Amino acid sequence: MDALTSQYSVLLEKQQQLNNVIPSRLDRLKEVLQEAKKNLENDPSNWKESLVLMQQKSKAQNFQKELKDYSGAVSKYGKAIEKTFKQDPTIASDPTAFSGKEHILDRAVALHFIRQGQFQLSESFIKEAGMANDEEIGSSATELKFKFKKMYDIIQELEEGKTESAIKWASEHHEELNKRGSSLAFQLHRLRFIKLLETSNMEALYYGRTHFDEFADRHLPEIRRLMTSLIYHNKLSQSPYADLISEQDWLGIRNTFQRDFCALLNMSADSPLYISVLVGTMALPTIIKVVTIMNTRRTEWSQQDELPVEIPLPDDLRFHSVFACPVSKEQATALNPPMMMPCGHVICKESLTRLSKSSRNSARFKCPYCPSESSAAQAVQVYF
């Protein structure tokens, strides 16, 4: 990467040099042409002398050298890219991954378009993919488009600094938002209060008294700050409460609204297709490296649906708790789920089965971590 960075710096330098030269020399060439035109108009018989003079002056304004240097820098940067990223990503692909499952991928793409607000594109895709009669997407597509259109309409208003529609939506879903522990409604009223405060402290005072009471249990310290800021309504930006008018609050409320809106539809804030591509992009370099090593050693993956190495991911891309059986050291799966014995210790189902079969008393067996005895039938599945 150091070589790539170095070549990129050279490319930027050559590009800047070319940009500095071109405008001035083009202006000078324009002046040369205008001068030649004027000479021809004054004395048409002297056209040969005017042409020679124009050619001589034009050569002085040539920027061929700078252009050649820039082209060379572009070529070297391209070679540096090829040398740095010489891996072939296709070696880590599995052509059979979606064999017989194309309809699942098509459905994910169609839903992604709807969730991104690209409604016309989703309609065209559903039609061209022959999914109009798909019971799982056809019947729900219209309803989803209606709901997400409403979401994007409200987001558009929030981006324009308008909170009325968002407040109305939050009021209509008051109970569901409270169950989620969401602070969306308060944050919307807070932004509305601050917007009023910038124009009229009396309107802001009345608004605060009308709407903040219901949020006092959870947001009393913040409400106190908001109401105290009324003292500085003429110079809020230069007061101890200047942070109340941060533009980042509007970006934050947009993200909070979108997350809560999708949550009430039992959907994640981001499209599953987007998340899949993002995780795949982050994992690809590691997978390519592992595949390259395995191909060199002529070995293959021994486990289906399992990677040979751990892929580090940020916390916001971890959606499931991973349980490793303390007996077999294997990760739990849908076919081999974690099971909790009456004593409270948890092992995987396969380990539980092996323990019960190896026990002299087939009805009961001893826990591998404490003296308690129990039967396989007494164990219950654990959901993380």
XYZ file of C-alpha atoms in Angstrom:
384
model
C 0.000 0.000 0.000
C 2.962 2.365 0.556
C 3.921 2.153 -3.104
C 0.316 2.801 -4.128
C 0.099 5.829 -1.835
C 3.375 7.177 -3.188
C 2.252 6.843 -6.816
C -1.055 8.477 -5.950
C 0.798 11.498 -4.514
C 2.858 11.776 -7.714
C -0.317 11.573 -9.796
C -1.953 14.368 -7.802
C 1.155 16.529 -8.205
C 1.271 16.039 -11.999
C -2.449 16.693 -12.259
C -2.084 19.943 -10.324
C 0.810 21.041 -12.522
C -1.274 20.365 -15.635
C -4.239 22.248 -14.180
C -2.027 25.238 -13.414
C -0.598 25.371 -16.952
C -3.603 24.677 -19.191
C -5.870 27.698 -18.458
C -3.172 30.356 -18.884
C -1.727 28.795 -22.041
C -5.124 28.294 -23.617
C -5.884 31.962 -22.953
C -2.576 32.886 -24.600
C -3.375 30.696 -27.634
C -6.709 32.458 -27.921
C -4.903 35.802 -27.958
C -2.503 34.524 -30.676
C -5.440 33.463 -32.863
C -7.205 36.765 -32.372
C -3.994 38.642 -33.225
C -3.517 36.548 -36.384
C -7.126 37.191 -37.389
C -6.687 40.928 -36.917
C -3.466 40.946 -39.024
C -5.230 39.073 -41.849
C -8.114 41.506 -41.783
C -5.715 44.467 -42.009
C -3.476 42.964 -44.736
C -4.877 39.770 -46.426
C -1.939 39.650 -48.865
C 0.490 39.049 -46.003
C -1.199 35.789 -44.894
C 1.954 33.629 -45.155
C 3.901 35.834 -42.760
C 0.928 35.933 -40.359
C 0.637 32.118 -40.442
C 4.343 31.592 -39.707
C 4.212 34.091 -36.847
C 1.122 32.423 -35.397
C 2.774 28.966 -35.541
C 5.885 30.242 -33.768
C 3.875 31.853 -30.991
C 1.658 28.769 -30.670
C 4.628 26.480 -30.083
C 5.637 28.608 -27.120
C 2.283 27.855 -25.502
C 2.495 24.088 -25.951
C 1.775 22.007 -22.841
C 2.706 18.682 -24.395
C 5.456 18.025 -21.836
C 3.112 18.484 -18.878
C 0.489 16.308 -20.549
C 3.079 13.597 -21.199
C 4.202 13.675 -17.572
C 0.604 13.398 -16.402
C -0.123 10.464 -18.737
C 2.994 8.711 -17.459
C 1.859 9.208 -13.857
C -1.573 7.774 -14.701
C 0.062 4.731 -16.306
C 2.360 4.117 -13.324
C -0.544 4.492 -10.880
C -2.545 1.927 -12.852
C 0.341 -0.528 -12.682
C 0.678 0.104 -8.934
C -3.014 -0.734 -8.476
C -2.635 -3.972 -10.436
C 0.432 -4.914 -8.406
C -1.186 -4.108 -5.058
C -4.558 -5.735 -5.766
C -3.396 -8.674 -7.805
C -5.732 -11.144 -6.122
C -8.456 -12.651 -8.234
C -11.744 -12.304 -6.269
C -13.385 -15.029 -8.343
C -11.282 -17.730 -6.646
C -13.329 -17.246 -3.471
C -16.699 -17.403 -5.229
C -19.013 -20.386 -5.243
C -21.031 -20.576 -8.492
C -23.427 -23.056 -6.885
C -24.223 -20.889 -3.832
C -27.546 -19.720 -5.286
C -28.253 -22.765 -7.407
C -31.988 -23.378 -7.162
C -32.337 -20.311 -4.909
C -32.415 -17.579 -7.553
C -35.913 -16.558 -6.450
C -34.573 -15.790 -2.944
C -31.905 -13.486 -4.376
C -34.450 -11.819 -6.679
C -36.735 -11.235 -3.707
C -33.899 -9.670 -1.706
C -33.053 -7.323 -4.596
C -36.703 -6.315 -5.047
C -37.113 -5.581 -1.337
C -33.846 -3.630 -1.352
C -35.143 -1.338 -4.100
C -38.366 -0.754 -2.159
C -36.498 -0.026 1.065
C -34.213 2.435 -0.739
C -37.236 4.348 -2.036
C -36.569 3.313 -5.659
C -40.185 2.349 -6.283
C -40.274 2.551 -10.085
C -37.091 0.503 -10.284
C -38.608 -2.122 -7.967
C -41.732 -2.355 -10.123
C -39.662 -2.846 -13.281
C -37.450 -5.433 -11.584
C -40.412 -7.415 -10.198
C -42.006 -7.440 -13.646
C -38.851 -8.410 -15.557
C -37.890 -11.064 -12.981
C -41.332 -12.643 -13.339
C -42.162 -12.073 -9.678
C -45.534 -10.395 -10.138
C -47.286 -13.625 -9.137
C -44.847 -14.438 -6.329
C -47.056 -14.739 -3.245
C -44.245 -13.693 -0.883
C -43.404 -10.472 -2.722
C -46.282 -9.645 -5.061
C -48.949 -9.202 -2.391
C -46.697 -7.347 0.060
C -44.832 -5.138 -2.434
C -47.695 -2.661 -2.834
C -48.195 -2.360 0.913
C -44.468 -1.994 1.561
C -44.113 0.674 -1.126
C -46.943 2.644 0.461
C -45.319 2.459 3.909
C -41.802 3.281 2.754
C -43.064 6.127 0.572
C -44.581 7.600 3.715
C -41.264 7.126 5.532
C -39.275 8.895 2.809
C -41.831 11.716 2.616
C -41.362 12.341 6.344
C -37.561 12.077 6.026
C -37.673 14.662 3.240
C -39.574 17.034 5.523
C -37.069 16.455 8.332
C -34.244 17.349 5.952
C -36.117 20.601 5.247
C -36.349 21.311 8.982
C -40.032 20.406 9.287
C -41.111 18.171 12.172
C -44.922 18.239 11.977
C -45.439 14.987 10.021
C -42.824 13.115 12.047
C -44.440 14.263 15.326
C -47.843 13.148 14.062
C -46.456 9.721 13.137
C -44.741 9.349 16.524
C -47.992 10.295 18.268
C -49.942 7.669 16.285
C -47.401 5.002 17.318
C -46.891 6.250 20.860
C -47.446 2.881 22.581
C -45.223 0.862 20.236
C -42.392 3.374 20.538
C -42.637 3.382 24.332
C -42.392 -0.413 24.401
C -39.145 -0.119 22.461
C -37.838 2.506 24.884
C -37.560 4.972 22.001
C -36.956 8.674 22.669
C -38.005 9.687 19.139
C -41.081 11.664 20.205
C -39.145 13.714 22.750
C -36.293 14.403 20.315
C -38.797 15.639 17.722
C -40.517 17.965 20.211
C -37.071 19.138 21.348
C -36.106 20.134 17.794
C -39.462 21.860 17.300
C -38.942 23.793 20.548
C -35.453 24.941 19.480
C -36.726 26.012 16.065
C -39.419 28.126 17.731
C -36.870 29.508 20.183
C -34.849 30.968 17.313
C -37.808 33.155 16.307
C -40.007 33.665 19.379
C -39.240 32.820 22.980
C -42.904 33.145 23.980
C -44.028 30.581 21.385
C -41.238 28.279 22.531
C -42.270 28.734 26.158
C -45.892 27.851 25.384
C -44.813 24.871 23.276
C -42.545 23.543 26.022
C -45.259 23.826 28.665
C -47.718 22.034 26.371
C -45.594 19.089 25.238
C -42.728 18.425 27.668
C -44.781 17.270 30.678
C -45.294 13.745 29.324
C -41.519 13.255 28.976
C -40.514 14.557 32.407
C -40.015 11.093 33.909
C -37.267 10.160 31.436
C -35.864 13.478 30.201
C -36.177 15.948 33.091
C -32.511 17.157 33.037
C -32.732 17.871 29.305
C -36.092 19.613 29.689
C -34.595 21.850 32.397
C -31.790 22.891 30.031
C -34.263 23.590 27.243
C -36.510 25.753 29.407
C -33.539 27.608 30.915
C -32.225 28.378 27.427
C -35.209 30.717 26.985
C -33.167 33.332 28.869
C -30.678 33.469 25.974
C -33.176 33.403 23.094
C -31.620 36.487 21.469
C -28.070 35.100 21.506
C -28.432 31.344 21.879
C -25.441 30.607 19.643
C -23.149 32.532 22.025
C -24.623 31.145 25.230
C -23.840 28.080 27.394
C -26.662 26.375 25.447
C -25.131 26.820 21.985
C -24.939 23.034 21.592
C -28.743 22.930 21.364
C -28.663 24.262 17.802
C -26.249 21.698 16.373
C -26.958 20.634 12.768
C -25.948 17.105 13.737
C -29.198 16.810 15.698
C -31.174 16.907 12.458
C -29.058 14.143 10.948
C -29.441 12.132 14.152
C -33.232 12.502 14.239
C -33.424 11.337 10.624
C -31.523 8.154 11.462
C -33.529 7.602 14.658
C -36.817 8.012 12.820
C -35.782 5.607 10.057
C -34.600 3.018 12.588
C -37.812 3.208 14.642
C -40.017 3.214 11.542
C -38.364 0.031 10.241
C -38.423 -1.559 13.706
C -42.218 -1.204 13.869
C -42.324 -3.114 10.557
C -40.130 -5.825 12.140
C -37.294 -4.832 9.832
C -33.724 -3.716 10.443
C -32.786 -0.103 9.752
C -30.512 -1.198 6.877
C -31.423 -3.441 3.978
C -30.309 -7.082 4.472
C -28.840 -6.988 0.964
C -26.755 -3.945 1.874
C -25.564 -5.619 5.083
C -24.665 -8.808 3.183
C -22.627 -6.909 0.591
C -20.926 -4.826 3.290
C -19.927 -7.876 5.353
C -18.855 -9.739 2.227
C -16.646 -6.825 1.172
C -14.981 -6.752 4.588
C -14.484 -10.521 4.628
C -13.300 -10.921 1.024
C -9.574 -10.102 1.514
C -9.257 -12.649 4.343
C -11.171 -15.321 2.408
C -9.073 -14.763 -0.726
C -5.882 -15.128 1.309
C -7.108 -18.361 2.920
C -8.250 -19.819 -0.412
C -4.914 -18.927 -2.009
C -3.009 -20.725 0.774
C -5.302 -23.758 0.567
C -4.902 -23.963 -3.199
C -1.123 -23.846 -2.771
C -1.251 -26.661 -0.207
C -3.938 -28.496 -2.193
C -6.333 -28.694 0.728
C -10.069 -28.007 0.936
C -12.512 -26.722 3.533
C -13.633 -29.598 5.706
C -16.832 -27.988 7.003
C -19.799 -26.959 4.913
C -21.435 -23.584 5.793
C -18.459 -22.709 7.988
C -15.399 -20.554 7.313
C -11.939 -21.905 8.218
C -10.968 -18.623 9.931
C -12.729 -16.037 12.048
C -13.790 -12.860 10.269
C -13.520 -9.839 12.619
C -16.585 -7.594 12.385
C -17.623 -4.429 14.250
C -20.297 -4.769 16.923
C -22.998 -3.149 14.777
C -22.638 -5.996 12.268
C -23.055 -8.765 14.853
C -26.678 -9.871 14.990
C -26.491 -13.258 16.718
C -24.801 -14.459 19.856
C -22.396 -17.315 19.185
C -22.308 -20.196 21.655
C -19.354 -22.567 21.736
C -19.984 -25.893 23.448
C -17.582 -26.259 26.412
C -17.461 -30.031 25.830
C -16.968 -30.381 22.064
C -15.553 -26.852 21.517
C -17.867 -26.560 18.500
C -20.129 -23.607 17.745
C -23.839 -24.177 18.123
C -25.938 -24.415 14.960
C -29.625 -24.753 14.140
C -29.185 -28.543 14.011
C -26.961 -28.611 17.091
C -28.458 -25.944 19.396
C -27.360 -25.131 22.969
C -29.243 -27.119 25.646
C -29.467 -26.177 29.318
C -29.550 -28.925 31.949
C -31.519 -28.554 35.236
C -28.314 -27.538 37.035
C -27.985 -24.496 34.757
C -24.966 -25.602 32.734
C -25.270 -25.398 28.946
C -23.809 -27.719 26.306
C -24.673 -28.499 22.702
C -27.334 -31.049 21.820
C -24.879 -33.516 20.253
C -22.723 -33.446 23.384
C -25.850 -33.988 25.483
C -26.787 -37.018 23.377
C -23.289 -38.499 23.648
C -23.245 -38.065 27.419
C -26.600 -39.785 27.827
C -25.536 -42.712 25.641
C -22.179 -43.175 27.362
C -23.729 -43.246 30.834
C -24.122 -46.652 32.493
C -27.537 -45.559 33.613
C -29.009 -44.643 30.233
C -31.818 -42.749 31.939
C -29.556 -40.306 33.793
C -26.044 -38.922 33.437
C -23.740 -36.627 35.396
C -23.147 -33.031 34.334
C -19.536 -32.605 33.129
C -19.151 -29.484 35.287
C -20.947 -30.277 38.546
C -22.162 -33.327 40.548
C -25.795 -32.913 39.399
C -27.451 -35.743 37.506
C -30.242 -35.396 34.996
C -31.744 -36.986 31.893
C -31.629 -35.722 28.331
C -35.378 -35.157 28.411
C -34.986 -32.612 31.213
C -32.728 -30.339 29.157
C -34.296 -27.339 27.454
C -33.111 -25.481 24.391
C -31.545 -22.060 24.969
C -32.149 -19.121 22.642
C -29.591 -16.302 22.671
